[in-house]
Amino acid sequence: MKTNVEVLESGATKLTVTVEASEISARIKKLYKEYGTKYRFPGFRPGHVPRQIIDNAMGKEAVRAQVTDDVLNETYPLAVDAEDLNIIAQPKFEQIDALVVEGEDFTYSVELQLKPALELSSYDPVAIEVPFKTATEEEIDEQLAAIADYYFEYKNSPANTKVKADSTIEVTTKATDQDGAEVSVLTAQERMYTLGEGLFPAVIEEAMVGLKKGETGTVTFNPAENASMISEILTKRGTTECTVEFEIAAVKKKVSPELTDEWVSENLGFETVAVLRENTASQIAQQKEIMIPRIMENNALAALRERLVGEVPASMVDDQEGQLLQDFFTQLQQRGTTLDAYLAANGIDADQFKADVKKQAADTVADDLALDAWARHEGIVVSDEEVREEFDKSGAEDPAALYEDWKAHGQLHTVREGITRGKAMESVLAAAVVTEVEKLSAPEDAE
């Protein structure tokens, strides 16, 4: 097989493939043999059927037509791999008017849209920030505060404390429906309740805000028109009106324990606070050891992305977005949850989710193109042996068979591309100017 690549005036790439006559003849001979063995022809033994008989039975051009299809389907991906082409759109095969002919070369052409070779505005080393490898006193203090908060208790606030929109209170409630019957799910003595958690309808919580201990209120509402977890229950029961009388028994406040030597010994098993701080510092350092390499990569990619010159192809972003969504929904299925549940749990609406995925897709494509540019500039190449080694490291039962399968389907160039980008990332980090800081700067697009 011979291949040739040329760039057309339109900017597209034309790939021309020529399959040699010997290969065409071998394929035709093999297919006649297969047909003669696979199908029964009266008067002839399997495998000994003359070509004329097969042509008469199956059609004069049947074998040549099948070989033509096979040649196109099997040699095209091999040609793409041979020329190391990275395609970003469906290929356009030129109209093929003639079938393969035994003893003659067969040539066909394909018009392709390839990944663009964008450049960077600068190939100077990137400057990146990373957190200190060891724990800072502020980080240790934050961890210890989180530990103390985990062991908090609710205590009564002063009697003149007013209820706020996020307060935790003790409240006594008595509720009846439109018929005067008690509504048990809304009737309780000194129930602990945090406003904003969605158990009560908002109309009740709004009536509580601003009240103090001992003050009362009454609210009448239609459950179907006032969404909440309790409203949903009442609506299913057929309740059309509910009246709630309530009294604020106490406004609560969260009180975290003081971390004394005695407390940490009794509750956490450390002899002193100093020992707890040492242990916490060690854990933070271990976490940073895992996190810092990823932080370095992310910051380096962000710096390269800002240097990328040219437009990122929309088709590449669309493909990446589709892949991200497919991976995401697979994860949701594995977790046994739904998109609606995920959005609700994370306080995200559908439009924001779509925008986030599209932004992530655009950034990912830009990162890849930036690494490609760096690799070209640095002359980074990947050998065939390195591609084979990647399959050996894959953990597959038969790496050699997996390699041959990827090769047959023209996918080796994607492996080569991934290795190249990995090498480019190593090169970027090796040259980077790294500054350790106590706190990382917030990115400009943090919102």
Short mmCIF file of C-alpha atoms in Angstrom, two decimals:
data_model
loop_
_atom_site.label_atom_id
_atom_site.label_comp_id
_atom_site.label_asym_id
_atom_site.label_seq_id
_atom_site.Cartn_x
_atom_site.Cartn_y
_atom_site.Cartn_z
CA MET A 1 0.00 0.00 0.00
CA LYS A 2 1.27 3.46 -0.94
CA THR A 3 -0.05 6.71 0.50
CA ASN A 4 0.23 10.36 -0.43
CA VAL A 5 -0.95 13.46 1.44
CA GLU A 6 -1.52 16.91 -0.04
CA VAL A 7 -3.16 20.09 1.20
CA LEU A 8 -5.93 21.43 -1.03
CA GLU A 9 -6.65 25.11 -1.73
CA SER A 10 -9.72 24.83 0.52
CA GLY A 11 -7.46 23.96 3.44
CA ALA A 12 -8.66 20.37 3.55
CA THR A 13 -6.22 17.48 3.28
CA LYS A 14 -6.38 14.93 0.50
CA LEU A 15 -5.21 11.41 1.28
CA THR A 16 -4.56 9.20 -1.74
CA VAL A 17 -4.14 5.46 -1.23
CA THR A 18 -2.87 3.00 -3.81
CA VAL A 19 -3.27 -0.71 -3.13
CA GLU A 20 -0.84 -2.69 -5.27
CA ALA A 21 -1.95 -5.18 -7.92
CA SER A 22 -0.51 -8.15 -6.05
CA GLU A 23 -2.66 -7.37 -3.01
CA ILE A 24 -5.79 -6.96 -5.16
CA SER A 25 -5.17 -10.27 -6.95
CA ALA A 26 -4.58 -12.09 -3.66
CA ARG A 27 -7.81 -10.70 -2.19
CA ILE A 28 -9.85 -11.69 -5.26
CA LYS A 29 -8.40 -15.20 -5.28
CA LYS A 30 -9.05 -15.60 -1.55
CA LEU A 31 -12.67 -14.44 -1.79
CA TYR A 32 -13.45 -16.82 -4.67
CA LYS A 33 -12.00 -19.60 -2.52
CA GLU A 34 -14.16 -18.57 0.44
CA TYR A 35 -17.34 -18.41 -1.65
CA GLY A 36 -16.59 -21.81 -3.17
CA THR A 37 -16.23 -23.30 0.29
CA LYS A 38 -19.01 -21.42 2.07
CA TYR A 39 -21.82 -21.95 -0.45
CA ARG A 40 -23.04 -25.18 -2.11
CA PHE A 41 -22.89 -25.39 -5.88
CA PRO A 42 -24.47 -28.58 -7.30
CA GLY A 43 -21.98 -30.80 -9.08
CA PHE A 44 -18.87 -29.25 -7.49
CA ARG A 45 -16.94 -30.12 -4.37
CA PRO A 46 -16.52 -27.34 -1.77
CA GLY A 47 -13.42 -25.34 -2.56
CA HIS A 48 -13.24 -26.56 -6.17
CA VAL A 49 -15.87 -24.36 -7.80
CA PRO A 50 -14.85 -22.56 -11.04
CA ARG A 51 -15.04 -18.77 -10.96
CA GLN A 52 -17.53 -18.70 -13.84
CA ILE A 53 -19.98 -20.80 -11.84
CA ILE A 54 -19.68 -18.47 -8.85
CA ASP A 55 -20.10 -15.42 -11.10
CA ASN A 56 -23.20 -16.91 -12.73
CA ALA A 57 -24.74 -17.74 -9.35
CA MET A 58 -23.84 -14.59 -7.39
CA GLY A 59 -23.50 -11.99 -10.09
CA LYS A 60 -20.67 -11.13 -12.41
CA GLU A 61 -19.35 -8.28 -10.25
CA ALA A 62 -20.15 -9.72 -6.80
CA VAL A 63 -16.60 -10.72 -5.90
CA ARG A 64 -15.00 -7.54 -7.23
CA ALA A 65 -17.61 -5.39 -5.48
CA GLN A 66 -17.00 -7.14 -2.16
CA VAL A 67 -13.22 -6.87 -2.52
CA THR A 68 -13.58 -3.18 -3.33
CA ASP A 69 -15.57 -2.60 -0.13
CA ASP A 70 -13.09 -4.65 1.90
CA VAL A 71 -10.11 -2.75 0.49
CA LEU A 72 -11.69 0.61 1.32
CA ASN A 73 -12.74 -0.37 4.84
CA GLU A 74 -9.50 -2.12 5.77
CA THR A 75 -6.83 0.02 4.13
CA TYR A 76 -8.24 3.46 4.94
CA PRO A 77 -7.58 3.25 8.73
CA LEU A 78 -4.14 1.78 8.05
CA ALA A 79 -3.36 4.69 5.71
CA VAL A 80 -4.51 7.19 8.34
CA ASP A 81 -2.19 5.58 10.88
CA ALA A 82 0.68 5.36 8.42
CA GLU A 83 0.51 9.11 7.79
CA ASP A 84 -0.21 9.86 11.49
CA LEU A 85 -3.31 11.90 10.61
CA ASN A 86 -5.61 13.26 13.33
CA ILE A 87 -9.05 13.69 11.81
CA ILE A 88 -11.70 15.96 13.37
CA ALA A 89 -14.61 15.36 10.96
CA GLN A 90 -16.15 12.58 8.92
CA PRO A 91 -13.99 11.70 5.88
CA LYS A 92 -15.33 12.42 2.38
CA PHE A 93 -14.47 9.64 -0.05
CA GLU A 94 -14.22 10.70 -3.66
CA GLN A 95 -16.73 8.96 -5.90
CA ILE A 96 -15.38 5.57 -6.90
CA ASP A 97 -16.71 4.61 -10.32
CA ALA A 98 -14.58 1.53 -10.97
CA LEU A 99 -14.25 -1.71 -9.02
CA VAL A 100 -10.96 -3.41 -8.34
CA VAL A 101 -9.48 -5.29 -11.27
CA GLU A 102 -7.33 -8.37 -10.85
CA GLY A 103 -3.72 -7.65 -11.75
CA GLU A 104 -4.13 -3.86 -11.53
CA ASP A 105 -3.39 -1.29 -8.82
CA PHE A 106 -6.43 0.23 -7.12
CA THR A 107 -6.34 3.90 -6.13
CA TYR A 108 -8.83 5.97 -4.17
CA SER A 109 -8.79 9.38 -2.47
CA VAL A 110 -10.33 10.83 0.69
CA GLU A 111 -10.80 14.46 1.68
CA LEU A 112 -10.11 15.02 5.37
CA GLN A 113 -10.37 17.79 7.94
CA LEU A 114 -7.37 17.50 10.24
CA LYS A 115 -6.63 18.81 13.68
CA PRO A 116 -5.08 22.27 13.21
CA ALA A 117 -1.43 22.87 14.08
CA LEU A 118 -1.88 26.00 16.20
CA GLU A 119 1.06 27.82 17.72
CA LEU A 120 1.81 29.48 21.05
CA SER A 121 2.57 33.17 21.37
CA SER A 122 5.64 32.25 23.42
CA TYR A 123 7.62 29.11 24.15
CA ASP A 124 9.34 30.56 27.19
CA PRO A 125 9.10 28.57 30.42
CA VAL A 126 5.76 29.01 32.17
CA ALA A 127 5.56 30.52 35.65
CA ILE A 128 3.38 28.54 38.03
CA GLU A 129 2.48 28.73 41.69
CA VAL A 130 2.21 25.74 44.02
CA PRO A 131 1.37 25.57 47.72
CA PHE A 132 4.11 24.94 50.26
CA LYS A 133 4.92 21.23 50.50
CA THR A 134 4.74 21.39 54.28
CA ALA A 135 1.67 22.46 56.24
CA THR A 136 1.38 26.10 57.22
CA GLU A 137 0.17 27.15 60.67
CA GLU A 138 -2.98 28.58 59.05
CA GLU A 139 -3.73 25.25 57.34
CA ILE A 140 -3.24 23.37 60.61
CA ASP A 141 -5.53 25.84 62.40
CA GLU A 142 -8.21 25.37 59.74
CA GLN A 143 -8.05 21.58 60.09
CA LEU A 144 -8.29 21.75 63.87
CA ALA A 145 -11.22 24.16 63.62
CA ALA A 146 -12.96 21.68 61.30
CA ILE A 147 -12.34 18.90 63.82
CA ALA A 148 -13.81 21.01 66.61
CA ASP A 149 -16.83 21.90 64.45
CA TYR A 150 -17.47 18.19 63.90
CA TYR A 151 -18.05 17.82 67.66
CA PHE A 152 -20.30 20.89 68.03
CA GLU A 153 -23.32 21.03 70.29
CA TYR A 154 -26.47 23.12 70.05
CA LYS A 155 -27.03 25.44 73.01
CA ASN A 156 -29.71 28.02 73.71
CA SER A 157 -29.06 31.56 72.55
CA PRO A 158 -30.09 34.50 74.76
CA ALA A 159 -33.87 34.89 75.01
CA ASN A 160 -33.86 38.12 72.98
CA THR A 161 -32.17 36.46 69.98
CA LYS A 162 -34.30 36.73 66.86
CA VAL A 163 -34.88 33.92 64.38
CA LYS A 164 -32.97 34.35 61.12
CA ALA A 165 -33.48 32.71 57.71
CA ASP A 166 -30.84 30.06 58.52
CA SER A 167 -31.37 29.70 62.27
CA THR A 168 -31.74 26.43 64.11
CA ILE A 169 -34.62 26.55 66.56
CA GLU A 170 -36.76 24.49 68.89
CA VAL A 171 -40.38 25.02 67.94
CA THR A 172 -43.67 23.63 69.20
CA THR A 173 -46.27 23.20 66.47
CA LYS A 174 -49.91 22.20 66.25
CA ALA A 175 -51.48 21.66 62.83
CA THR A 176 -55.00 20.86 61.59
CA ASP A 177 -56.44 20.27 58.13
CA GLN A 178 -59.52 21.75 56.43
CA ASP A 179 -61.74 19.40 58.45
CA GLY A 180 -60.16 20.29 61.80
CA ALA A 181 -58.34 16.95 62.06
CA GLU A 182 -54.85 16.95 63.48
CA VAL A 183 -51.97 16.86 60.96
CA SER A 184 -49.46 14.67 62.77
CA VAL A 185 -46.48 15.35 60.50
CA LEU A 186 -46.69 19.04 61.44
CA THR A 187 -47.52 18.62 65.13
CA ALA A 188 -44.66 18.30 67.62
CA GLN A 189 -43.34 19.50 70.97
CA GLU A 190 -40.07 21.47 70.85
CA ARG A 191 -38.96 20.00 67.56
CA MET A 192 -35.40 20.87 66.53
CA TYR A 193 -35.55 22.51 63.12
CA THR A 194 -33.18 24.42 60.84
CA LEU A 195 -34.78 26.98 58.56
CA GLY A 196 -33.98 26.53 54.89
CA GLU A 197 -33.73 22.74 54.93
CA GLY A 198 -37.00 22.42 52.99
CA LEU A 199 -39.03 20.36 55.46
CA PHE A 200 -41.54 23.13 56.19
CA PRO A 201 -43.02 25.24 53.38
CA ALA A 202 -41.41 28.65 53.00
CA VAL A 203 -44.58 30.43 54.13
CA ILE A 204 -44.15 28.99 57.66
CA GLU A 205 -40.45 29.79 57.84
CA GLU A 206 -41.09 33.37 56.69
CA ALA A 207 -43.57 33.79 59.54
CA MET A 208 -40.94 32.59 62.05
CA VAL A 209 -38.18 34.97 60.95
CA GLY A 210 -37.82 37.89 63.36
CA LEU A 211 -39.55 36.17 66.28
CA LYS A 212 -37.93 35.52 69.68
CA LYS A 213 -38.26 32.83 72.34
CA GLY A 214 -41.86 32.53 73.56
CA GLU A 215 -43.39 34.36 70.60
CA THR A 216 -46.09 32.68 68.52
CA GLY A 217 -47.62 32.72 65.10
CA THR A 218 -50.29 31.13 62.92
CA VAL A 219 -50.10 30.26 59.23
CA THR A 220 -52.74 28.78 56.91
CA PHE A 221 -51.60 27.45 53.56
CA ASN A 222 -52.53 25.20 50.66
CA PRO A 223 -49.94 22.38 50.46
CA ALA A 224 -50.32 22.09 46.67
CA GLU A 225 -49.29 25.75 46.29
CA ASN A 226 -46.44 25.78 48.83
CA ALA A 227 -43.72 23.29 47.95
CA SER A 228 -41.86 21.41 50.68
CA MET A 229 -41.24 17.84 51.76
CA ILE A 230 -44.21 17.95 54.17
CA SER A 231 -46.43 19.68 51.56
CA GLU A 232 -45.81 16.80 49.18
CA ILE A 233 -47.03 14.33 51.82
CA LEU A 234 -50.11 16.40 52.60
CA THR A 235 -51.00 16.86 48.94
CA LYS A 236 -50.91 13.09 48.40
CA ARG A 237 -53.23 12.69 51.40
CA GLY A 238 -55.73 15.08 49.84
CA THR A 239 -55.15 17.97 52.27
CA THR A 240 -56.25 21.20 50.61
CA GLU A 241 -55.75 23.53 53.58
CA CYS A 242 -53.53 23.33 56.62
CA THR A 243 -53.38 25.66 59.63
CA VAL A 244 -50.23 25.66 61.77
CA GLU A 245 -49.95 27.32 65.19
CA PHE A 246 -46.38 27.54 66.46
CA GLU A 247 -44.36 28.87 69.39
CA ILE A 248 -40.60 29.50 69.36
CA ALA A 249 -39.29 27.47 72.31
CA ALA A 250 -35.64 28.46 71.79
CA VAL A 251 -33.22 29.87 69.26
CA LYS A 252 -30.15 27.63 69.18
CA LYS A 253 -26.50 28.29 68.43
CA LYS A 254 -23.71 25.92 67.49
CA VAL A 255 -20.99 25.73 70.09
CA SER A 256 -17.75 23.94 69.26
CA PRO A 257 -15.54 22.54 72.03
CA GLU A 258 -12.25 24.16 72.99
CA LEU A 259 -9.37 21.92 71.95
CA THR A 260 -7.56 21.40 75.22
CA ASP A 261 -5.08 18.66 76.07
CA GLU A 262 -7.75 16.98 78.19
CA TRP A 263 -10.42 17.18 75.45
CA VAL A 264 -8.25 15.84 72.63
CA SER A 265 -7.05 13.03 74.89
CA GLU A 266 -10.60 11.97 75.80
CA ASN A 267 -12.18 12.40 72.37
CA LEU A 268 -9.41 11.93 69.80
CA GLY A 269 -6.85 9.74 71.54
CA PHE A 270 -3.93 12.21 71.32
CA GLU A 271 -1.93 13.01 74.43
CA THR A 272 -1.84 16.75 73.85
CA VAL A 273 -2.95 19.42 71.39
CA ALA A 274 0.68 19.71 70.28
CA VAL A 275 0.72 16.03 69.27
CA LEU A 276 -2.57 16.54 67.42
CA ARG A 277 -1.05 19.49 65.54
CA GLU A 278 1.99 17.39 64.56
CA ASN A 279 -0.25 14.59 63.31
CA THR A 280 -2.43 17.06 61.39
CA ALA A 281 0.64 18.66 59.81
CA SER A 282 1.84 15.23 58.67
CA GLN A 283 -1.53 14.40 57.11
CA ILE A 284 -1.67 17.75 55.29
CA ALA A 285 1.85 17.16 53.93
CA GLN A 286 0.81 13.71 52.67
CA GLN A 287 -2.25 15.18 50.97
CA LYS A 288 -0.12 17.87 49.35
CA GLU A 289 2.32 15.28 48.07
CA ILE A 290 -0.56 13.79 46.11
CA MET A 291 -2.16 17.09 45.11
CA ILE A 292 0.82 19.25 44.12
CA PRO A 293 1.74 17.36 40.90
CA ARG A 294 -1.82 17.76 39.69
CA ILE A 295 -1.87 21.42 40.72
CA MET A 296 1.37 21.98 38.79
CA GLU A 297 -0.12 20.38 35.68
CA ASN A 298 -3.35 22.39 35.93
CA ASN A 299 -1.52 25.68 36.41
CA ALA A 300 0.94 24.92 33.62
CA LEU A 301 -1.90 24.05 31.24
CA ALA A 302 -3.74 27.24 32.16
CA ALA A 303 -0.61 29.24 31.35
CA LEU A 304 -0.15 27.46 28.00
CA ARG A 305 -3.82 27.88 27.14
CA GLU A 306 -3.50 31.66 27.46
CA ARG A 307 -0.67 31.56 24.89
CA LEU A 308 -2.60 29.58 22.28
CA VAL A 309 -2.90 31.50 19.01
CA GLY A 310 -5.83 30.75 16.68
CA GLU A 311 -9.36 29.43 16.89
CA VAL A 312 -10.16 26.10 18.46
CA PRO A 313 -12.31 24.12 15.96
CA ALA A 314 -15.94 23.95 17.05
CA SER A 315 -16.17 20.34 15.87
CA MET A 316 -13.41 19.31 18.29
CA VAL A 317 -15.17 21.07 21.17
CA ASP A 318 -18.47 19.41 20.24
CA ASP A 319 -16.83 15.97 20.15
CA GLN A 320 -15.15 16.58 23.50
CA GLU A 321 -18.41 17.82 25.01
CA GLY A 322 -20.16 14.66 23.83
CA GLN A 323 -17.45 12.51 25.37
CA LEU A 324 -17.62 14.37 28.68
CA LEU A 325 -21.40 13.96 28.82
CA GLN A 326 -21.19 10.28 27.96
CA ASP A 327 -18.61 9.69 30.71
CA PHE A 328 -20.66 11.73 33.18
CA PHE A 329 -23.92 9.88 32.56
CA THR A 330 -22.06 6.56 32.82
CA GLN A 331 -20.86 7.63 36.27
CA LEU A 332 -24.38 8.63 37.28
CA GLN A 333 -25.68 5.20 36.24
CA GLN A 334 -22.94 3.47 38.21
CA ARG A 335 -23.90 5.51 41.28
CA GLY A 336 -27.57 4.72 40.77
CA THR A 337 -28.62 8.36 40.58
CA THR A 338 -30.11 10.74 38.02
CA LEU A 339 -29.09 14.06 36.51
CA ASP A 340 -31.94 15.86 38.29
CA ALA A 341 -30.82 14.45 41.64
CA TYR A 342 -27.22 15.46 40.94
CA LEU A 343 -28.20 19.01 39.99
CA ALA A 344 -30.39 19.37 43.07
CA ALA A 345 -27.69 18.04 45.41
CA ASN A 346 -25.12 20.49 44.03
CA GLY A 347 -27.41 23.49 43.69
CA ILE A 348 -26.89 23.73 39.91
CA ASP A 349 -29.55 24.40 37.30
CA ALA A 350 -29.59 22.71 33.90
CA ASP A 351 -28.40 25.79 31.98
CA GLN A 352 -25.43 26.26 34.29
CA PHE A 353 -24.55 22.56 33.97
CA LYS A 354 -24.58 22.78 30.16
CA ALA A 355 -22.42 25.92 30.22
CA ASP A 356 -19.94 24.28 32.60
CA VAL A 357 -19.59 21.19 30.40
CA LYS A 358 -19.11 23.30 27.26
CA LYS A 359 -16.46 25.43 29.01
CA GLN A 360 -14.66 22.32 30.24
CA ALA A 361 -14.73 20.84 26.74
CA ALA A 362 -13.33 24.03 25.19
CA ASP A 363 -10.57 24.21 27.80
CA THR A 364 -9.65 20.54 27.33
CA VAL A 365 -9.32 20.92 23.55
CA ALA A 366 -7.30 24.12 23.97
CA ASP A 367 -5.00 22.36 26.46
CA ASP A 368 -4.42 19.52 24.02
CA LEU A 369 -3.66 21.84 21.11
CA ALA A 370 -1.30 23.86 23.29
CA LEU A 371 0.60 20.70 24.28
CA ASP A 372 0.74 19.69 20.61
CA ALA A 373 2.31 23.05 19.78
CA TRP A 374 4.88 22.68 22.56
CA ALA A 375 5.74 19.17 21.38
CA ARG A 376 6.33 20.36 17.81
CA HIS A 377 8.47 23.25 19.00
CA GLU A 378 10.57 20.99 21.21
CA GLY A 379 10.87 18.32 18.53
CA ILE A 380 9.23 15.66 20.70
CA VAL A 381 8.67 12.40 18.83
CA VAL A 382 7.30 9.02 19.85
CA SER A 383 8.83 5.83 18.49
CA ASP A 384 6.92 2.73 17.39
CA GLU A 385 8.54 0.90 20.28
CA GLU A 386 7.10 3.40 22.78
CA VAL A 387 3.64 2.85 21.29
CA ARG A 388 4.04 -0.91 21.70
CA GLU A 389 5.24 -0.46 25.29
CA GLU A 390 2.05 1.45 26.05
CA PHE A 391 0.06 -1.68 25.23
CA ASP A 392 2.42 -3.80 27.34
CA LYS A 393 1.67 -1.50 30.29
CA SER A 394 -2.09 -1.56 29.67
CA GLY A 395 -2.74 -4.64 31.80
CA ALA A 396 -4.46 -6.41 28.91
CA GLU A 397 -4.35 -10.20 28.90
CA ASP A 398 -2.84 -10.21 25.41
CA PRO A 399 -1.12 -6.85 24.72
CA ALA A 400 0.16 -8.00 21.33
CA ALA A 401 -3.34 -8.94 20.15
CA LEU A 402 -4.71 -5.65 21.46
CA TYR A 403 -1.98 -3.77 19.58
CA GLU A 404 -2.81 -5.57 16.33
CA ASP A 405 -6.51 -4.83 16.80
CA TRP A 406 -5.88 -1.12 17.31
CA LYS A 407 -3.53 -1.14 14.33
CA ALA A 408 -6.12 -2.84 12.11
CA HIS A 409 -8.69 -0.18 13.06
CA GLY A 410 -6.27 2.71 12.50
CA GLN A 411 -6.20 3.82 16.13
CA LEU A 412 -2.47 3.71 16.88
CA HIS A 413 -2.09 7.40 16.07
CA THR A 414 -4.36 8.25 19.02
CA VAL A 415 -2.02 6.34 21.35
CA ARG A 416 0.96 8.12 19.83
CA GLU A 417 -0.82 11.45 20.32
CA GLY A 418 -1.46 10.71 23.99
CA ILE A 419 2.17 9.74 24.63
CA THR A 420 3.37 12.85 22.82
CA ARG A 421 1.21 15.10 25.00
CA GLY A 422 2.43 13.32 28.11
CA LYS A 423 6.03 13.98 27.07
CA ALA A 424 5.18 17.60 26.28
CA MET A 425 3.67 18.02 29.76
CA GLU A 426 6.85 16.63 31.32
CA SER A 427 8.91 19.04 29.22
CA VAL A 428 6.77 22.02 30.25
CA LEU A 429 7.04 21.16 33.95
CA ALA A 430 10.77 20.50 33.74
CA ALA A 431 11.33 24.01 32.36
CA ALA A 432 8.71 25.78 34.50
CA VAL A 433 9.56 28.54 36.95
CA VAL A 434 7.89 27.30 40.14
CA THR A 435 7.07 29.54 43.10
CA GLU A 436 5.84 28.17 46.40
CA VAL A 437 3.13 30.30 47.98
CA GLU A 438 1.04 30.08 51.11
CA LYS A 439 -2.18 30.47 49.15
CA LEU A 440 -2.78 30.02 45.45
CA SER A 441 -4.09 33.02 43.51
CA ALA A 442 -7.70 32.68 42.39
CA PRO A 443 -7.95 32.24 38.59
CA GLU A 444 -9.47 35.12 36.64
CA ASP A 445 -12.33 32.89 35.45
CA ALA A 446 -13.07 31.52 38.93
CA GLU A 447 -16.70 32.53 38.66
#
